[in-house]
Amino acid sequence: MEVHHPTSLPDALRAVAAGATPLAGGTDLMVEINFGHALPDHVVGLRRVEELNSWEDSRIGAGVTWRRIDEKGPTALAEAARTVGSPQIRNAGTIGGNVATASPAGDGLPFLAAVDASIELVSPTSTRHLLWSDFFVGVKQTAKAPDELIVAIQLPERLPSRQAFGKVGSRNAMVIATVGCVVTRDDDGKTTVALGSVAPTPIRAFRAEEMISAETSPSESALFEFQRLVSEDVRPITDHRSTEEYRRHAAGVLARRLLERCLR
Amino acid sequence: MTVRTEQPSSRIDDGIGESALRPDGIAKLKGEFEYAQDQWVEGMLWGATTRSPHPHARILSIDVAPALAIGGVHAVLTADDVPGRASFGLEHPDQPVLAKEMVNFWGEPVAIVAAEDDATARRAAAAVVVEYERLEPLTDPEDADLRDEVFQRMRIRRGDQSASGSVVVEGFYEVGMQDQAPLGTEAGLAVPDGHGGVDLYATSQFVHADHEQVVASLGLRPEQVRAHPTGIGGAFGAREDVNLHIHLCLLALHTSQPVKMVYHRSESFTGHVHRHPARMWYRHEADEDGNLVRVRAKVLIDGGAYASTTAAVLANACYFAVGPYNCESVSVDGVGTRTNNPPCGAMRGFGAVQVCFAHEAQMDRLADALGMDPLELRRKNALESGDSMPTTGQVIETPLPTVEVIDSLAAMPIPEESERAGLPGGSGLTTEEHHVVRGIGYAVGIKNLGFSEGFDDFAQARVLLTPGGAIVETAAIEVGQGLVTILAQIVRSSMGVSSVEVRHVDTSKIDSAGSTSASRQTQMSGGATLEASSRLRARILEHFAGDDLNDEGVWRDGELVVPMSRVTEDKWEETVTFRHPPTSPPDGDGQGVVHADFALAAHRAVVDVDPELGLVTVVRVDTAQDVGKALNPQSVVGQIEGGIMQGVGLAIMEELILDHGVIRNPNFTDYLLPTILDAPDVEALLIEKEGSWGPFGAKGVGEPPTISSTAAVAAAIRNATGRAINRVPVRPQDIAL
């Protein structure tokens, strides 16, 4: 196995374009290697590339760790950061890695969907920004080209004033999400709700958003209608972690509770 | 954590009744302790295992050539290379060392490889080409029962089988497959001795049983194999059976080089036996005053593909199916099925855990039907010393303070509603205080100590007095439980010498200590050590006509008459084989004196439940436990806290999920163990009633904490939610949907 240690972005991009597998925190890739699911010949370590570790306002470098996001990220993203693995994992794992792996259960992804974040992809010859919904295309599948590297996550300049994150799992910490959810609500009532672990990619529940955004001060029955619409819009599966029925139920309950938090 | 126990006055520091520190504690904390995984010798090879990807298949052909062609590979062995007995097993040798014609469970070993490094060995193991014809796996244990695919059936009939009561409750209960999940995975090193024999240093709970099985399968003479105790990171029953032991010795003798093997985590989940999943059908009948009149139970446990200890686990489940309660009319029918699921065997609690969940749920249902306080119902029916076991009819002759244990627990303060241990959902921020309902549940559990049913249960220990102090030699295995501390304490108190070293010696140097299981080593190896050191002291005093012995030497009438330096000019050693009171096999109705001793514990769990999402936080678990005599109170509390954590795990999260015989979560990502954020506070009350045959009246303490803690948590969830909860682990959907 050949390992590159570039210190500049152009060098890193050249390595990626030449076929090297990017390694940031290693919290996903090393697991794949240990299980024998991945055996890359070339690996490019990204930690020494300063550009990737930078975080300027709404542009979060792909190499920013969950630990740093926990400390200074926007409310709901910081809440999500606190549920990523254990402290050791949060010290190593990065937001770029979470996006690149594109697991349906990625803890950081519902926030990106809720605020309509873009993914900044750079190759030696081009730069493009893909909206999250164009980027995530399936279970652990993205629209990233083989010669591209995820360089940053671009959040909107202005984020909704109220945000809340929640994650259901069968353990109080260090657990893969059964359902992850972010709800945002702005001063004008515009509400978004994004969910993870209930579809092949992170998804938005647009019908629920539309219904509740129109309610300036939602009644109890509006809240439960919101819950019902969220439960209807998710597309969960049954697997070894949970059942379709429970995920559908929990998605609605969690979304309603997070909305209640936003409304307080 | 508070320990409330009478501290006896001790004539020597770190003797009996004191919380002496572990001799290996600092080294373990600093990472300096050598575990089996850390072993290394010059020129050693690494072993790896080719495993079946199917739960049931016929092996059509095995081609090892592609593996042998890989550079650095020294050997690839299959069933044809096993020179002796082709199979192994603790009770019945029915499990192939390497599968020959059929594979019967997912992950069954088919070939083994030795290579110059771990990665090469694993690559070679993957390169072995095995052609399979897939067969339909039998995975439903009730189907297996109907088809008579069983390892064992068990029948207990006691008393008037036509008795009936006016208050009747029935229930069906289910327990999922728990794993021991020891942090140290299976590991070992086999070193050829150059004369056709081999030294084995592998994870184990019972080196003499390993020795016997290695000798049989290698076709060697017993003296050609030495099984050595080594550093063990947890066991909980998973290390009673052979797994990599014979493989390592085969590879070492075949290559004439030392061979090391360390299972990866996912391999560990397939490489050792699990706790038997269980299905149980119960009917309890009582009179209107709440006296148990009749109990009927059917207990089905799934043994998986091979026998392991299924027969003994089943028997135990049936013996303790009623719990610590008097009842004169009992029938229990048990079956241990054979399927293509992963083999199950010993795990902490050994059958008593599964039935405790069921009989305690039944007792709560009965209390509810009677309109009686659940603890009052248990007190009223409490099985005590002098009573007869409801199942076997055996009269209990050692202390069994059931009422005192229940009363002591009931008297412990109940936490205020406002006392929280975080909210359900934890760091996921799912739940606020107004979503939470508090619940409280109780459970009492009982189990035997030591081996039963007429098994010749013995432990040998040797005590020596040398110029450097006393030495205990034993083949008993220290798995982390603290035997190494206890044996030294016993010698200090009984002999009067403060410097004591415990040496774990190999099978050629001492006879068996029996297994580190069944909560037995404190009583058994402790018993042997006490007798050996007491005899040695008596011999020394007699020889020098003294009346006391301490570090300075032999004393007479308050004067030092022989200094220790002179005492130890002679060679002093004493070897004792200790046996507990004899037991007998059961008769055809399961009746007889089948157990040597009993221990019980009661637990009270306090839980906070978010019923809408089905999430649970265990706030605290308090316990009173019958310990006989706490030889090392801190060590006892360590067993209690750890056992309760394992019980909480089974109650709300620990389960191997099977899909047609395939384990879907053989990793710590998805096999969930409680983290520190899931750990309840624990307060333990040690109930000391001396009179057991263990040293100083001690009873084993390792298993009772795990037996009723699961049932108590389930009862608390029922209390909080009103849901029936007839299955553990309780899943969020079992509460919320």
PDB file of N, CA and C in Angstrom, chain B residues 131-184:
ATOM      1  N   GLU B 131     -16.023 -25.700  -2.235  1.00  0.00           N
ATOM      2  CA  GLU B 131     -17.248 -25.784  -3.031  1.00  0.00           C
ATOM      3  C   GLU B 131     -18.351 -26.368  -2.162  1.00  0.00           C
ATOM      4  N   TYR B 132     -19.444 -25.618  -2.042  1.00  0.00           N
ATOM      5  CA  TYR B 132     -20.544 -26.040  -1.176  1.00  0.00           C
ATOM      6  C   TYR B 132     -21.792 -26.336  -1.991  1.00  0.00           C
ATOM      7  N   GLU B 133     -22.575 -27.265  -1.495  1.00  0.00           N
ATOM      8  CA  GLU B 133     -23.958 -27.402  -1.965  1.00  0.00           C
ATOM      9  C   GLU B 133     -24.834 -26.916  -0.824  1.00  0.00           C
ATOM     10  N   ARG B 134     -25.480 -25.792  -1.052  1.00  0.00           N
ATOM     11  CA  ARG B 134     -26.245 -25.185   0.046  1.00  0.00           C
ATOM     12  C   ARG B 134     -27.478 -26.006   0.374  1.00  0.00           C
ATOM     13  N   LEU B 135     -27.736 -26.136   1.652  1.00  0.00           N
ATOM     14  CA  LEU B 135     -28.914 -26.869   2.113  1.00  0.00           C
ATOM     15  C   LEU B 135     -29.779 -25.930   2.941  1.00  0.00           C
ATOM     16  N   GLU B 136     -31.055 -26.265   3.027  1.00  0.00           N
ATOM     17  CA  GLU B 136     -31.981 -25.439   3.801  1.00  0.00           C
ATOM     18  C   GLU B 136     -31.607 -25.533   5.291  1.00  0.00           C
ATOM     19  N   PRO B 137     -31.329 -24.410   5.920  1.00  0.00           N
ATOM     20  CA  PRO B 137     -30.991 -24.498   7.350  1.00  0.00           C
ATOM     21  C   PRO B 137     -32.248 -24.646   8.208  1.00  0.00           C
ATOM     22  N   LEU B 138     -32.134 -25.408   9.278  1.00  0.00           N
ATOM     23  CA  LEU B 138     -33.209 -25.502  10.272  1.00  0.00           C
ATOM     24  C   LEU B 138     -32.908 -24.454  11.335  1.00  0.00           C
ATOM     25  N   THR B 139     -33.719 -23.426  11.409  1.00  0.00           N
ATOM     26  CA  THR B 139     -33.388 -22.339  12.331  1.00  0.00           C
ATOM     27  C   THR B 139     -34.490 -22.031  13.340  1.00  0.00           C
ATOM     28  N   ASP B 140     -35.684 -22.601  13.166  1.00  0.00           N
ATOM     29  CA  ASP B 140     -36.746 -22.351  14.145  1.00  0.00           C
ATOM     30  C   ASP B 140     -36.735 -23.472  15.186  1.00  0.00           C
ATOM     31  N   PRO B 141     -36.420 -23.132  16.436  1.00  0.00           N
ATOM     32  CA  PRO B 141     -36.294 -24.189  17.446  1.00  0.00           C
ATOM     33  C   PRO B 141     -37.602 -24.940  17.707  1.00  0.00           C
ATOM     34  N   GLU B 142     -38.743 -24.300  17.499  1.00  0.00           N
ATOM     35  CA  GLU B 142     -39.996 -25.039  17.694  1.00  0.00           C
ATOM     36  C   GLU B 142     -40.175 -26.091  16.606  1.00  0.00           C
ATOM     37  N   ASP B 143     -39.725 -25.777  15.376  1.00  0.00           N
ATOM     38  CA  ASP B 143     -39.703 -26.786  14.308  1.00  0.00           C
ATOM     39  C   ASP B 143     -38.791 -27.938  14.701  1.00  0.00           C
ATOM     40  N   ALA B 144     -37.629 -27.580  15.236  1.00  0.00           N
ATOM     41  CA  ALA B 144     -36.655 -28.605  15.626  1.00  0.00           C
ATOM     42  C   ALA B 144     -37.258 -29.521  16.690  1.00  0.00           C
ATOM     43  N   ASP B 145     -37.988 -28.932  17.634  1.00  0.00           N
ATOM     44  CA  ASP B 145     -38.639 -29.722  18.686  1.00  0.00           C
ATOM     45  C   ASP B 145     -39.623 -30.707  18.059  1.00  0.00           C
ATOM     46  N   LEU B 146     -40.437 -30.209  17.131  1.00  0.00           N
ATOM     47  CA  LEU B 146     -41.423 -31.069  16.481  1.00  0.00           C
ATOM     48  C   LEU B 146     -40.758 -32.197  15.704  1.00  0.00           C
ATOM     49  N   ARG B 147     -39.625 -31.879  15.082  1.00  0.00           N
ATOM     50  CA  ARG B 147     -38.921 -32.908  14.300  1.00  0.00           C
ATOM     51  C   ARG B 147     -38.022 -33.780  15.166  1.00  0.00           C
ATOM     52  N   ASP B 148     -38.070 -33.535  16.468  1.00  0.00           N
ATOM     53  CA  ASP B 148     -37.237 -34.278  17.418  1.00  0.00           C
ATOM     54  C   ASP B 148     -35.741 -34.083  17.161  1.00  0.00           C
ATOM     55  N   GLU B 149     -35.399 -32.939  16.622  1.00  0.00           N
ATOM     56  CA  GLU B 149     -33.978 -32.578  16.496  1.00  0.00           C
ATOM     57  C   GLU B 149     -33.567 -31.952  17.819  1.00  0.00           C
ATOM     58  N   VAL B 150     -33.230 -32.793  18.771  1.00  0.00           N
ATOM     59  CA  VAL B 150     -32.954 -32.261  20.109  1.00  0.00           C
ATOM     60  C   VAL B 150     -31.674 -32.872  20.678  1.00  0.00           C
ATOM     61  N   PHE B 151     -30.992 -32.097  21.497  1.00  0.00           N
ATOM     62  CA  PHE B 151     -29.843 -32.614  22.241  1.00  0.00           C
ATOM     63  C   PHE B 151     -30.307 -33.292  23.525  1.00  0.00           C
ATOM     64  N   GLN B 152     -31.367 -32.770  24.107  1.00  0.00           N
ATOM     65  CA  GLN B 152     -31.764 -33.257  25.422  1.00  0.00           C
ATOM     66  C   GLN B 152     -33.204 -32.869  25.701  1.00  0.00           C
ATOM     67  N   ARG B 153     -33.917 -33.786  26.333  1.00  0.00           N
ATOM     68  CA  ARG B 153     -35.208 -33.430  26.918  1.00  0.00           C
ATOM     69  C   ARG B 153     -35.102 -33.622  28.418  1.00  0.00           C
ATOM     70  N   MET B 154     -35.842 -32.843  29.151  1.00  0.00           N
ATOM     71  CA  MET B 154     -35.755 -32.890  30.611  1.00  0.00           C
ATOM     72  C   MET B 154     -37.175 -32.923  31.150  1.00  0.00           C
ATOM     73  N   ARG B 155     -37.409 -33.786  32.131  1.00  0.00           N
ATOM     74  CA  ARG B 155     -38.762 -33.950  32.673  1.00  0.00           C
ATOM     75  C   ARG B 155     -38.675 -33.876  34.181  1.00  0.00           C
ATOM     76  N   ILE B 156     -39.439 -32.970  34.769  1.00  0.00           N
ATOM     77  CA  ILE B 156     -39.512 -32.877  36.227  1.00  0.00           C
ATOM     78  C   ILE B 156     -40.973 -33.043  36.634  1.00  0.00           C
ATOM     79  N   ARG B 157     -41.210 -33.964  37.552  1.00  0.00           N
ATOM     80  CA  ARG B 157     -42.557 -34.157  38.106  1.00  0.00           C
ATOM     81  C   ARG B 157     -42.411 -34.227  39.625  1.00  0.00           C
ATOM     82  N   ARG B 158     -43.070 -33.346  40.319  1.00  0.00           N
ATOM     83  CA  ARG B 158     -43.000 -33.410  41.779  1.00  0.00           C
ATOM     84  C   ARG B 158     -44.376 -33.135  42.355  1.00  0.00           C
ATOM     85  N   GLY B 159     -44.777 -33.967  43.274  1.00  0.00           N
ATOM     86  CA  GLY B 159     -46.021 -33.757  43.998  1.00  0.00           C
ATOM     87  C   GLY B 159     -47.257 -34.206  43.210  1.00  0.00           C
ATOM     88  N   ASP B 160     -48.376 -33.819  43.735  1.00  0.00           N
ATOM     89  CA  ASP B 160     -49.677 -34.196  43.185  1.00  0.00           C
ATOM     90  C   ASP B 160     -49.906 -33.432  41.885  1.00  0.00           C
ATOM     91  N   GLN B 161     -49.926 -34.170  40.793  1.00  0.00           N
ATOM     92  CA  GLN B 161     -50.025 -33.515  39.481  1.00  0.00           C
ATOM     93  C   GLN B 161     -51.451 -33.044  39.172  1.00  0.00           C
ATOM     94  N   SER B 162     -52.383 -33.349  40.071  1.00  0.00           N
ATOM     95  CA  SER B 162     -53.746 -32.875  39.807  1.00  0.00           C
ATOM     96  C   SER B 162     -54.118 -31.686  40.701  1.00  0.00           C
ATOM     97  N   ALA B 163     -53.145 -31.200  41.468  1.00  0.00           N
ATOM     98  CA  ALA B 163     -53.433 -30.066  42.347  1.00  0.00           C
ATOM     99  C   ALA B 163     -53.857 -28.860  41.509  1.00  0.00           C
ATOM    100  N   SER B 164     -54.713 -28.042  42.076  1.00  0.00           N
ATOM    101  CA  SER B 164     -55.097 -26.833  41.348  1.00  0.00           C
ATOM    102  C   SER B 164     -55.399 -25.712  42.331  1.00  0.00           C
ATOM    103  N   GLY B 165     -55.290 -24.496  41.838  1.00  0.00           N
ATOM    104  CA  GLY B 165     -55.546 -23.331  42.675  1.00  0.00           C
ATOM    105  C   GLY B 165     -56.630 -22.478  42.058  1.00  0.00           C
ATOM    106  N   SER B 166     -57.179 -21.605  42.840  1.00  0.00           N
ATOM    107  CA  SER B 166     -58.307 -20.810  42.338  1.00  0.00           C
ATOM    108  C   SER B 166     -57.853 -19.596  41.542  1.00  0.00           C
ATOM    109  N   VAL B 167     -56.598 -19.198  41.736  1.00  0.00           N
ATOM    110  CA  VAL B 167     -56.096 -18.041  40.994  1.00  0.00           C
ATOM    111  C   VAL B 167     -55.032 -18.542  40.019  1.00  0.00           C
ATOM    112  N   VAL B 168     -55.252 -18.280  38.739  1.00  0.00           N
ATOM    113  CA  VAL B 168     -54.399 -18.862  37.695  1.00  0.00           C
ATOM    114  C   VAL B 168     -53.859 -17.759  36.794  1.00  0.00           C
ATOM    115  N   VAL B 169     -52.557 -17.799  36.524  1.00  0.00           N
ATOM    116  CA  VAL B 169     -52.006 -16.888  35.512  1.00  0.00           C
ATOM    117  C   VAL B 169     -51.141 -17.694  34.555  1.00  0.00           C
ATOM    118  N   GLU B 170     -51.231 -17.322  33.289  1.00  0.00           N
ATOM    119  CA  GLU B 170     -50.444 -18.003  32.265  1.00  0.00           C
ATOM    120  C   GLU B 170     -49.654 -16.979  31.479  1.00  0.00           C
ATOM    121  N   GLY B 171     -48.534 -17.424  30.934  1.00  0.00           N
ATOM    122  CA  GLY B 171     -47.754 -16.489  30.133  1.00  0.00           C
ATOM    123  C   GLY B 171     -46.777 -17.202  29.220  1.00  0.00           C
ATOM    124  N   PHE B 172     -46.410 -16.502  28.166  1.00  0.00           N
ATOM    125  CA  PHE B 172     -45.354 -16.970  27.254  1.00  0.00           C
ATOM    126  C   PHE B 172     -44.239 -15.941  27.301  1.00  0.00           C
ATOM    127  N   TYR B 173     -43.020 -16.404  27.389  1.00  0.00           N
ATOM    128  CA  TYR B 173     -41.875 -15.495  27.547  1.00  0.00           C
ATOM    129  C   TYR B 173     -40.749 -15.901  26.604  1.00  0.00           C
ATOM    130  N   GLU B 174     -39.971 -14.908  26.223  1.00  0.00           N
ATOM    131  CA  GLU B 174     -38.914 -15.156  25.259  1.00  0.00           C
ATOM    132  C   GLU B 174     -37.659 -14.376  25.652  1.00  0.00           C
ATOM    133  N   VAL B 175     -36.522 -15.031  25.508  1.00  0.00           N
ATOM    134  CA  VAL B 175     -35.241 -14.370  25.785  1.00  0.00           C
ATOM    135  C   VAL B 175     -34.382 -14.486  24.531  1.00  0.00           C
ATOM    136  N   GLY B 176     -33.829 -13.374  24.078  1.00  0.00           N
ATOM    137  CA  GLY B 176     -32.986 -13.363  22.880  1.00  0.00           C
ATOM    138  C   GLY B 176     -31.599 -13.920  23.164  1.00  0.00           C
ATOM    139  N   MET B 177     -30.798 -14.031  22.117  1.00  0.00           N
ATOM    140  CA  MET B 177     -29.460 -14.621  22.237  1.00  0.00           C
ATOM    141  C   MET B 177     -28.448 -13.555  22.676  1.00  0.00           C
ATOM    142  N   GLN B 178     -28.004 -13.678  23.905  1.00  0.00           N
ATOM    143  CA  GLN B 178     -26.994 -12.733  24.412  1.00  0.00           C
ATOM    144  C   GLN B 178     -25.606 -13.292  24.133  1.00  0.00           C
ATOM    145  N   ASP B 179     -24.641 -12.399  24.009  1.00  0.00           N
ATOM    146  CA  ASP B 179     -23.257 -12.832  23.838  1.00  0.00           C
ATOM    147  C   ASP B 179     -22.446 -12.375  25.048  1.00  0.00           C
ATOM    148  N   GLN B 180     -21.440 -13.169  25.376  1.00  0.00           N
ATOM    149  CA  GLN B 180     -20.581 -12.811  26.512  1.00  0.00           C
ATOM    150  C   GLN B 180     -19.765 -11.566  26.202  1.00  0.00           C
ATOM    151  N   ALA B 181     -19.438 -11.364  24.936  1.00  0.00           N
ATOM    152  CA  ALA B 181     -18.710 -10.189  24.472  1.00  0.00           C
ATOM    153  C   ALA B 181     -17.542  -9.794  25.383  1.00  0.00           C
ATOM    154  N   PRO B 182     -16.667 -10.744  25.709  1.00  0.00           N
ATOM    155  CA  PRO B 182     -15.497 -10.356  26.510  1.00  0.00           C
ATOM    156  C   PRO B 182     -14.626  -9.402  25.701  1.00  0.00           C
ATOM    157  N   LEU B 183     -14.023  -8.415  26.376  1.00  0.00           N
ATOM    158  CA  LEU B 183     -13.229  -7.441  25.614  1.00  0.00           C
ATOM    159  C   LEU B 183     -12.018  -8.091  24.969  1.00  0.00           C
ATOM    160  N   GLY B 184     -11.430  -9.071  25.634  1.00  0.00           N
ATOM    161  CA  GLY B 184     -10.330  -9.793  25.006  1.00  0.00           C
ATOM    162  C   GLY B 184     -10.911 -10.864  24.102  1.00  0.00           C
TER     163      GLY B 184
END
